[in-house]
Amino acid sequence: MAVEFPALPYSSDALEPYISTTTMEFHYGKHHKAYVENLNKLISGTPFADLTLEEIIKETAGEEKYQAIFNNAAQAWNHNFFWNCMSPEGGNAPKGALLKKIEKAFGSYDQFCEEFTNAATSQFGSGWAWLVEDKEGNLSIMKTSNADNPLAHGLKALLTVDVWEHAYYLDYQNRRLDFVRTFLTHLAKF
Ligand code: MN
């Protein structure tokens, strides 16, 4: 059983002008695809081939001998999740119970945006910023390096932004802050 490379939830030009078609073609069509292909090569003929993507991540997290499998599995999952954290109609605060939880944790949606932006821009090198929920339902913000993700730490991801340079360099060059602000203002979907 191979891990799936899912279709994007929208066309590659749907997030223009905020994320260009060229970025999507490279980011989804080359980078994301390569993580899935590498993972399938690494797990072929091993017991990992019978597990779901989530199970592979949990089984290999923190295990040095499985680091290559973890890195590719986590990056495959992170990108699946990231594409679904954006929409051409995105950029609005969530409603209902999630908004109440955000207000409880951060004071306001604006304050959440500020803390999320700080995490995304202060992540040194490649990585991700996340809104996460623990088992008690408490929300917090975390940043992770490289492929690491909340699943590996027993947390549920609610929102993420990819801050690897491949996510924004063609459109924003070194201006990661502009990319993250644009993500929150025009693309983010909870
Ligand atoms: Mn990426």
PDB file of C-alpha atoms and ligand atoms in Angstrom:
ATOM      1  CA  MET A   1       0.000   0.000   0.000  1.00  0.00           C
ATOM      2  CA  ALA A   2       1.473   3.306  -1.033  1.00  0.00           C
ATOM      3  CA  VAL A   3       0.944   6.651   0.635  1.00  0.00           C
ATOM      4  CA  GLU A   4      -1.281   8.832  -1.518  1.00  0.00           C
ATOM      5  CA  PHE A   5      -0.315  12.114  -3.222  1.00  0.00           C
ATOM      6  CA  PRO A   6      -3.695  13.865  -2.920  1.00  0.00           C
ATOM      7  CA  ALA A   7      -5.031  16.359  -5.439  1.00  0.00           C
ATOM      8  CA  LEU A   8      -4.956  20.014  -4.417  1.00  0.00           C
ATOM      9  CA  PRO A   9      -8.302  21.204  -3.005  1.00  0.00           C
ATOM     10  CA  TYR A  10      -8.283  23.989  -5.677  1.00  0.00           C
ATOM     11  CA  SER A  11      -6.590  24.691  -9.006  1.00  0.00           C
ATOM     12  CA  SER A  12      -2.912  25.760  -9.051  1.00  0.00           C
ATOM     13  CA  ASP A  13      -3.881  29.326  -9.993  1.00  0.00           C
ATOM     14  CA  ALA A  14      -6.644  29.652  -7.354  1.00  0.00           C
ATOM     15  CA  LEU A  15      -4.514  31.481  -4.785  1.00  0.00           C
ATOM     16  CA  GLU A  16      -3.278  34.162  -7.218  1.00  0.00           C
ATOM     17  CA  PRO A  17      -2.185  36.894  -6.708  1.00  0.00           C
ATOM     18  CA  TYR A  18      -1.084  35.908  -3.188  1.00  0.00           C
ATOM     19  CA  ILE A  19       0.601  32.646  -4.181  1.00  0.00           C
ATOM     20  CA  SER A  20       1.562  32.391  -7.841  1.00  0.00           C
ATOM     21  CA  THR A  21       0.809  29.471 -10.129  1.00  0.00           C
ATOM     22  CA  THR A  22       4.571  29.011 -10.532  1.00  0.00           C
ATOM     23  CA  THR A  23       5.041  28.652  -6.776  1.00  0.00           C
ATOM     24  CA  MET A  24       2.180  26.152  -6.604  1.00  0.00           C
ATOM     25  CA  GLU A  25       3.561  24.161  -9.534  1.00  0.00           C
ATOM     26  CA  PHE A  26       6.952  23.861  -7.826  1.00  0.00           C
ATOM     27  CA  HIS A  27       5.762  23.600  -4.236  1.00  0.00           C
ATOM     28  CA  TYR A  28       2.973  21.071  -4.799  1.00  0.00           C
ATOM     29  CA  GLY A  29       4.059  19.498  -8.082  1.00  0.00           C
ATOM     30  CA  LYS A  30       7.775  19.099  -7.266  1.00  0.00           C
ATOM     31  CA  HIS A  31       8.502  19.471  -3.517  1.00  0.00           C
ATOM     32  CA  HIS A  32       5.382  17.858  -2.058  1.00  0.00           C
ATOM     33  CA  LYS A  33       5.344  15.144  -4.719  1.00  0.00           C
ATOM     34  CA  ALA A  34       8.994  14.310  -4.010  1.00  0.00           C
ATOM     35  CA  TYR A  35       8.302  13.808  -0.277  1.00  0.00           C
ATOM     36  CA  VAL A  36       5.548  11.314  -1.113  1.00  0.00           C
ATOM     37  CA  GLU A  37       7.652   9.496  -3.726  1.00  0.00           C
ATOM     38  CA  ASN A  38      10.687   9.321  -1.407  1.00  0.00           C
ATOM     39  CA  LEU A  39       8.521   8.037   1.436  1.00  0.00           C
ATOM     40  CA  ASN A  40       7.013   5.307  -0.731  1.00  0.00           C
ATOM     41  CA  LYS A  41      10.485   4.190  -1.803  1.00  0.00           C
ATOM     42  CA  LEU A  42      11.705   4.137   1.819  1.00  0.00           C
ATOM     43  CA  ILE A  43       8.752   2.130   3.196  1.00  0.00           C
ATOM     44  CA  SER A  44       8.354  -0.275   0.283  1.00  0.00           C
ATOM     45  CA  GLY A  45       8.686  -3.829   1.581  1.00  0.00           C
ATOM     46  CA  THR A  46       8.825  -2.735   5.254  1.00  0.00           C
ATOM     47  CA  PRO A  47       6.108  -3.000   7.955  1.00  0.00           C
ATOM     48  CA  PHE A  48       5.583   0.769   7.561  1.00  0.00           C
ATOM     49  CA  ALA A  49       3.976   0.106   4.171  1.00  0.00           C
ATOM     50  CA  ASP A  50       0.886  -1.242   5.986  1.00  0.00           C
ATOM     51  CA  LEU A  51       0.420   1.847   8.168  1.00  0.00           C
ATOM     52  CA  THR A  52      -1.458   5.092   7.574  1.00  0.00           C
ATOM     53  CA  LEU A  53       0.574   8.274   7.092  1.00  0.00           C
ATOM     54  CA  GLU A  54      -0.352   9.416  10.628  1.00  0.00           C
ATOM     55  CA  GLU A  55       0.747   6.065  12.086  1.00  0.00           C
ATOM     56  CA  ILE A  56       4.077   6.217  10.234  1.00  0.00           C
ATOM     57  CA  ILE A  57       4.740   9.681  11.704  1.00  0.00           C
ATOM     58  CA  LYS A  58       3.926   8.596  15.272  1.00  0.00           C
ATOM     59  CA  GLU A  59       5.954   5.358  14.967  1.00  0.00           C
ATOM     60  CA  THR A  60       9.088   7.060  13.615  1.00  0.00           C
ATOM     61  CA  ALA A  61       9.107  10.361  15.585  1.00  0.00           C
ATOM     62  CA  GLY A  62      12.298  10.768  17.572  1.00  0.00           C
ATOM     63  CA  GLU A  63      13.782   7.499  16.257  1.00  0.00           C
ATOM     64  CA  GLU A  64      17.165   8.266  14.776  1.00  0.00           C
ATOM     65  CA  LYS A  65      17.277   5.142  12.589  1.00  0.00           C
ATOM     66  CA  TYR A  66      13.937   6.120  10.999  1.00  0.00           C
ATOM     67  CA  GLN A  67      14.755   9.798  10.527  1.00  0.00           C
ATOM     68  CA  ALA A  68      14.523   9.722   6.720  1.00  0.00           C
ATOM     69  CA  ILE A  69      11.116   8.016   6.870  1.00  0.00           C
ATOM     70  CA  PHE A  70       9.916  10.485   9.515  1.00  0.00           C
ATOM     71  CA  ASN A  71      11.128  13.499   7.534  1.00  0.00           C
ATOM     72  CA  ASN A  72       9.382  12.460   4.327  1.00  0.00           C
ATOM     73  CA  ALA A  73       6.216  11.217   6.072  1.00  0.00           C
ATOM     74  CA  ALA A  74       5.881  14.360   8.171  1.00  0.00           C
ATOM     75  CA  GLN A  75       6.497  16.606   5.162  1.00  0.00           C
ATOM     76  CA  ALA A  76       3.883  14.663   3.165  1.00  0.00           C
ATOM     77  CA  TRP A  77       1.353  15.159   5.995  1.00  0.00           C
ATOM     78  CA  ASN A  78       2.339  18.808   6.628  1.00  0.00           C
ATOM     79  CA  HIS A  79       1.732  19.720   2.988  1.00  0.00           C
ATOM     80  CA  ASN A  80      -1.602  17.847   2.800  1.00  0.00           C
ATOM     81  CA  PHE A  81      -2.665  19.848   5.837  1.00  0.00           C
ATOM     82  CA  PHE A  82      -1.210  23.174   4.629  1.00  0.00           C
ATOM     83  CA  TRP A  83      -3.087  23.106   1.303  1.00  0.00           C
ATOM     84  CA  ASN A  84      -6.304  22.606   3.265  1.00  0.00           C
ATOM     85  CA  CYS A  85      -5.450  25.555   5.550  1.00  0.00           C
ATOM     86  CA  MET A  86      -5.852  27.908   2.569  1.00  0.00           C
ATOM     87  CA  SER A  87      -8.722  28.939   0.329  1.00  0.00           C
ATOM     88  CA  PRO A  88      -9.303  31.647  -2.308  1.00  0.00           C
ATOM     89  CA  GLU A  89     -12.082  32.813   0.055  1.00  0.00           C
ATOM     90  CA  GLY A  90      -9.841  32.602   3.145  1.00  0.00           C
ATOM     91  CA  GLY A  91      -8.447  35.274   5.431  1.00  0.00           C
ATOM     92  CA  ASN A  92     -11.311  35.488   7.906  1.00  0.00           C
ATOM     93  CA  ALA A  93     -11.414  34.778  11.636  1.00  0.00           C
ATOM     94  CA  PRO A  94     -13.078  31.476  12.505  1.00  0.00           C
ATOM     95  CA  LYS A  95     -16.579  31.512  13.966  1.00  0.00           C
ATOM     96  CA  GLY A  96     -18.318  29.837  16.902  1.00  0.00           C
ATOM     97  CA  ALA A  97     -16.529  27.504  19.319  1.00  0.00           C
ATOM     98  CA  LEU A  98     -13.086  27.864  17.721  1.00  0.00           C
ATOM     99  CA  LEU A  99     -13.229  31.671  17.908  1.00  0.00           C
ATOM    100  CA  LYS A 100     -14.177  31.408  21.602  1.00  0.00           C
ATOM    101  CA  LYS A 101     -11.205  29.094  22.234  1.00  0.00           C
ATOM    102  CA  ILE A 102      -8.869  31.498  20.411  1.00  0.00           C
ATOM    103  CA  GLU A 103     -10.165  34.431  22.464  1.00  0.00           C
ATOM    104  CA  LYS A 104      -9.712  32.429  25.667  1.00  0.00           C
ATOM    105  CA  ALA A 105      -6.139  31.468  24.766  1.00  0.00           C
ATOM    106  CA  PHE A 106      -4.874  34.702  23.189  1.00  0.00           C
ATOM    107  CA  GLY A 107      -7.305  37.449  24.278  1.00  0.00           C
ATOM    108  CA  SER A 108      -8.484  38.245  20.737  1.00  0.00           C
ATOM    109  CA  TYR A 109      -8.202  37.016  17.152  1.00  0.00           C
ATOM    110  CA  ASP A 110      -5.885  39.961  16.372  1.00  0.00           C
ATOM    111  CA  GLN A 111      -3.597  38.959  19.230  1.00  0.00           C
ATOM    112  CA  PHE A 112      -3.589  35.371  17.942  1.00  0.00           C
ATOM    113  CA  CYS A 113      -2.541  36.675  14.501  1.00  0.00           C
ATOM    114  CA  GLU A 114       0.286  38.662  16.048  1.00  0.00           C
ATOM    115  CA  GLU A 115       1.616  35.676  18.027  1.00  0.00           C
ATOM    116  CA  PHE A 116       1.243  33.313  15.054  1.00  0.00           C
ATOM    117  CA  THR A 117       3.133  35.809  12.860  1.00  0.00           C
ATOM    118  CA  ASN A 118       5.885  36.128  15.471  1.00  0.00           C
ATOM    119  CA  ALA A 119       6.292  32.336  15.583  1.00  0.00           C
ATOM    120  CA  ALA A 120       6.402  32.097  11.780  1.00  0.00           C
ATOM    121  CA  THR A 121       8.924  34.890  11.333  1.00  0.00           C
ATOM    122  CA  SER A 122      11.177  33.857  14.246  1.00  0.00           C
ATOM    123  CA  GLN A 123      11.501  30.219  13.135  1.00  0.00           C
ATOM    124  CA  PHE A 124      15.196  30.104  12.258  1.00  0.00           C
ATOM    125  CA  GLY A 125      15.663  28.366   8.929  1.00  0.00           C
ATOM    126  CA  SER A 126      13.156  25.941   7.448  1.00  0.00           C
ATOM    127  CA  GLY A 127      10.040  24.983   9.352  1.00  0.00           C
ATOM    128  CA  TRP A 128       6.408  25.609  10.164  1.00  0.00           C
ATOM    129  CA  ALA A 129       4.228  27.715  12.484  1.00  0.00           C
ATOM    130  CA  TRP A 130       1.116  26.095  13.963  1.00  0.00           C
ATOM    131  CA  LEU A 131      -2.032  26.691  15.952  1.00  0.00           C
ATOM    132  CA  VAL A 132      -2.423  23.523  18.013  1.00  0.00           C
ATOM    133  CA  GLU A 133      -4.836  22.006  20.516  1.00  0.00           C
ATOM    134  CA  ASP A 134      -3.832  19.724  23.385  1.00  0.00           C
ATOM    135  CA  LYS A 135      -5.854  16.797  24.751  1.00  0.00           C
ATOM    136  CA  GLU A 136      -7.606  19.106  27.250  1.00  0.00           C
ATOM    137  CA  GLY A 137      -8.770  21.406  24.443  1.00  0.00           C
ATOM    138  CA  ASN A 138      -6.328  24.224  25.196  1.00  0.00           C
ATOM    139  CA  LEU A 139      -4.926  26.133  22.217  1.00  0.00           C
ATOM    140  CA  SER A 140      -1.375  27.324  21.776  1.00  0.00           C
ATOM    141  CA  ILE A 141       1.055  28.371  19.068  1.00  0.00           C
ATOM    142  CA  MET A 142       4.154  26.384  18.229  1.00  0.00           C
ATOM    143  CA  LYS A 143       6.888  26.511  15.642  1.00  0.00           C
ATOM    144  CA  THR A 144       8.732  23.452  14.390  1.00  0.00           C
ATOM    145  CA  SER A 145      11.970  22.960  12.464  1.00  0.00           C
ATOM    146  CA  ASN A 146      12.269  21.150   9.145  1.00  0.00           C
ATOM    147  CA  ALA A 147       9.660  18.349   9.014  1.00  0.00           C
ATOM    148  CA  ASP A 148       8.717  18.223  12.706  1.00  0.00           C
ATOM    149  CA  ASN A 149       5.003  18.636  13.428  1.00  0.00           C
ATOM    150  CA  PRO A 150       2.395  18.614  16.239  1.00  0.00           C
ATOM    151  CA  LEU A 151       1.406  14.954  15.648  1.00  0.00           C
ATOM    152  CA  ALA A 152       4.888  13.946  16.735  1.00  0.00           C
ATOM    153  CA  HIS A 153       4.221  15.711  20.057  1.00  0.00           C
ATOM    154  CA  GLY A 154       0.693  14.405  20.733  1.00  0.00           C
ATOM    155  CA  LEU A 155      -0.970  17.642  19.663  1.00  0.00           C
ATOM    156  CA  LYS A 156      -3.720  18.325  17.134  1.00  0.00           C
ATOM    157  CA  ALA A 157      -2.938  20.839  14.372  1.00  0.00           C
ATOM    158  CA  LEU A 158      -5.627  23.449  13.653  1.00  0.00           C
ATOM    159  CA  LEU A 159      -3.718  25.778  11.294  1.00  0.00           C
ATOM    160  CA  THR A 160      -0.273  25.930   9.750  1.00  0.00           C
ATOM    161  CA  VAL A 161       1.870  28.064   7.500  1.00  0.00           C
ATOM    162  CA  ASP A 162       4.892  26.662   5.684  1.00  0.00           C
ATOM    163  CA  VAL A 163       7.926  28.921   6.176  1.00  0.00           C
ATOM    164  CA  TRP A 164      10.441  26.902   4.181  1.00  0.00           C
ATOM    165  CA  GLU A 165      11.859  29.315   1.591  1.00  0.00           C
ATOM    166  CA  HIS A 166      10.365  27.182  -1.211  1.00  0.00           C
ATOM    167  CA  ALA A 167       6.926  28.287   0.065  1.00  0.00           C
ATOM    168  CA  TYR A 168       7.459  31.987  -0.602  1.00  0.00           C
ATOM    169  CA  TYR A 169      10.787  32.830  -2.239  1.00  0.00           C
ATOM    170  CA  LEU A 170       9.538  33.068  -5.850  1.00  0.00           C
ATOM    171  CA  ASP A 171       6.763  35.480  -4.834  1.00  0.00           C
ATOM    172  CA  TYR A 172       8.156  37.298  -1.787  1.00  0.00           C
ATOM    173  CA  GLN A 173      11.940  36.661  -1.977  1.00  0.00           C
ATOM    174  CA  ASN A 174      13.308  37.216   1.554  1.00  0.00           C
ATOM    175  CA  ARG A 175      10.125  38.962   2.820  1.00  0.00           C
ATOM    176  CA  ARG A 176       8.779  36.144   4.985  1.00  0.00           C
ATOM    177  CA  LEU A 177       6.796  38.628   7.099  1.00  0.00           C
ATOM    178  CA  ASP A 178       4.838  39.817   4.044  1.00  0.00           C
ATOM    179  CA  PHE A 179       4.079  36.212   3.098  1.00  0.00           C
ATOM    180  CA  VAL A 180       2.814  35.335   6.588  1.00  0.00           C
ATOM    181  CA  ARG A 181       0.690  38.486   6.833  1.00  0.00           C
ATOM    182  CA  THR A 182      -0.775  37.766   3.384  1.00  0.00           C
ATOM    183  CA  PHE A 183      -1.490  34.177   4.432  1.00  0.00           C
ATOM    184  CA  LEU A 184      -3.485  35.361   7.466  1.00  0.00           C
ATOM    185  CA  THR A 185      -5.244  38.241   5.692  1.00  0.00           C
ATOM    186  CA  HIS A 186      -6.193  36.582   2.394  1.00  0.00           C
ATOM    187  CA  LEU A 187      -5.741  32.800   2.495  1.00  0.00           C
ATOM    188  CA  ALA A 188      -6.039  31.213   5.945  1.00  0.00           C
ATOM    189  CA  LYS A 189      -8.980  28.858   6.353  1.00  0.00           C
ATOM    190  CA  PHE A 190      -9.772  27.190   9.684  1.00  0.00           C
TER     191      PHE A 190
HETATM  192 MN    MN B   1       6.740  23.219   1.648  1.00  0.00          MN
END
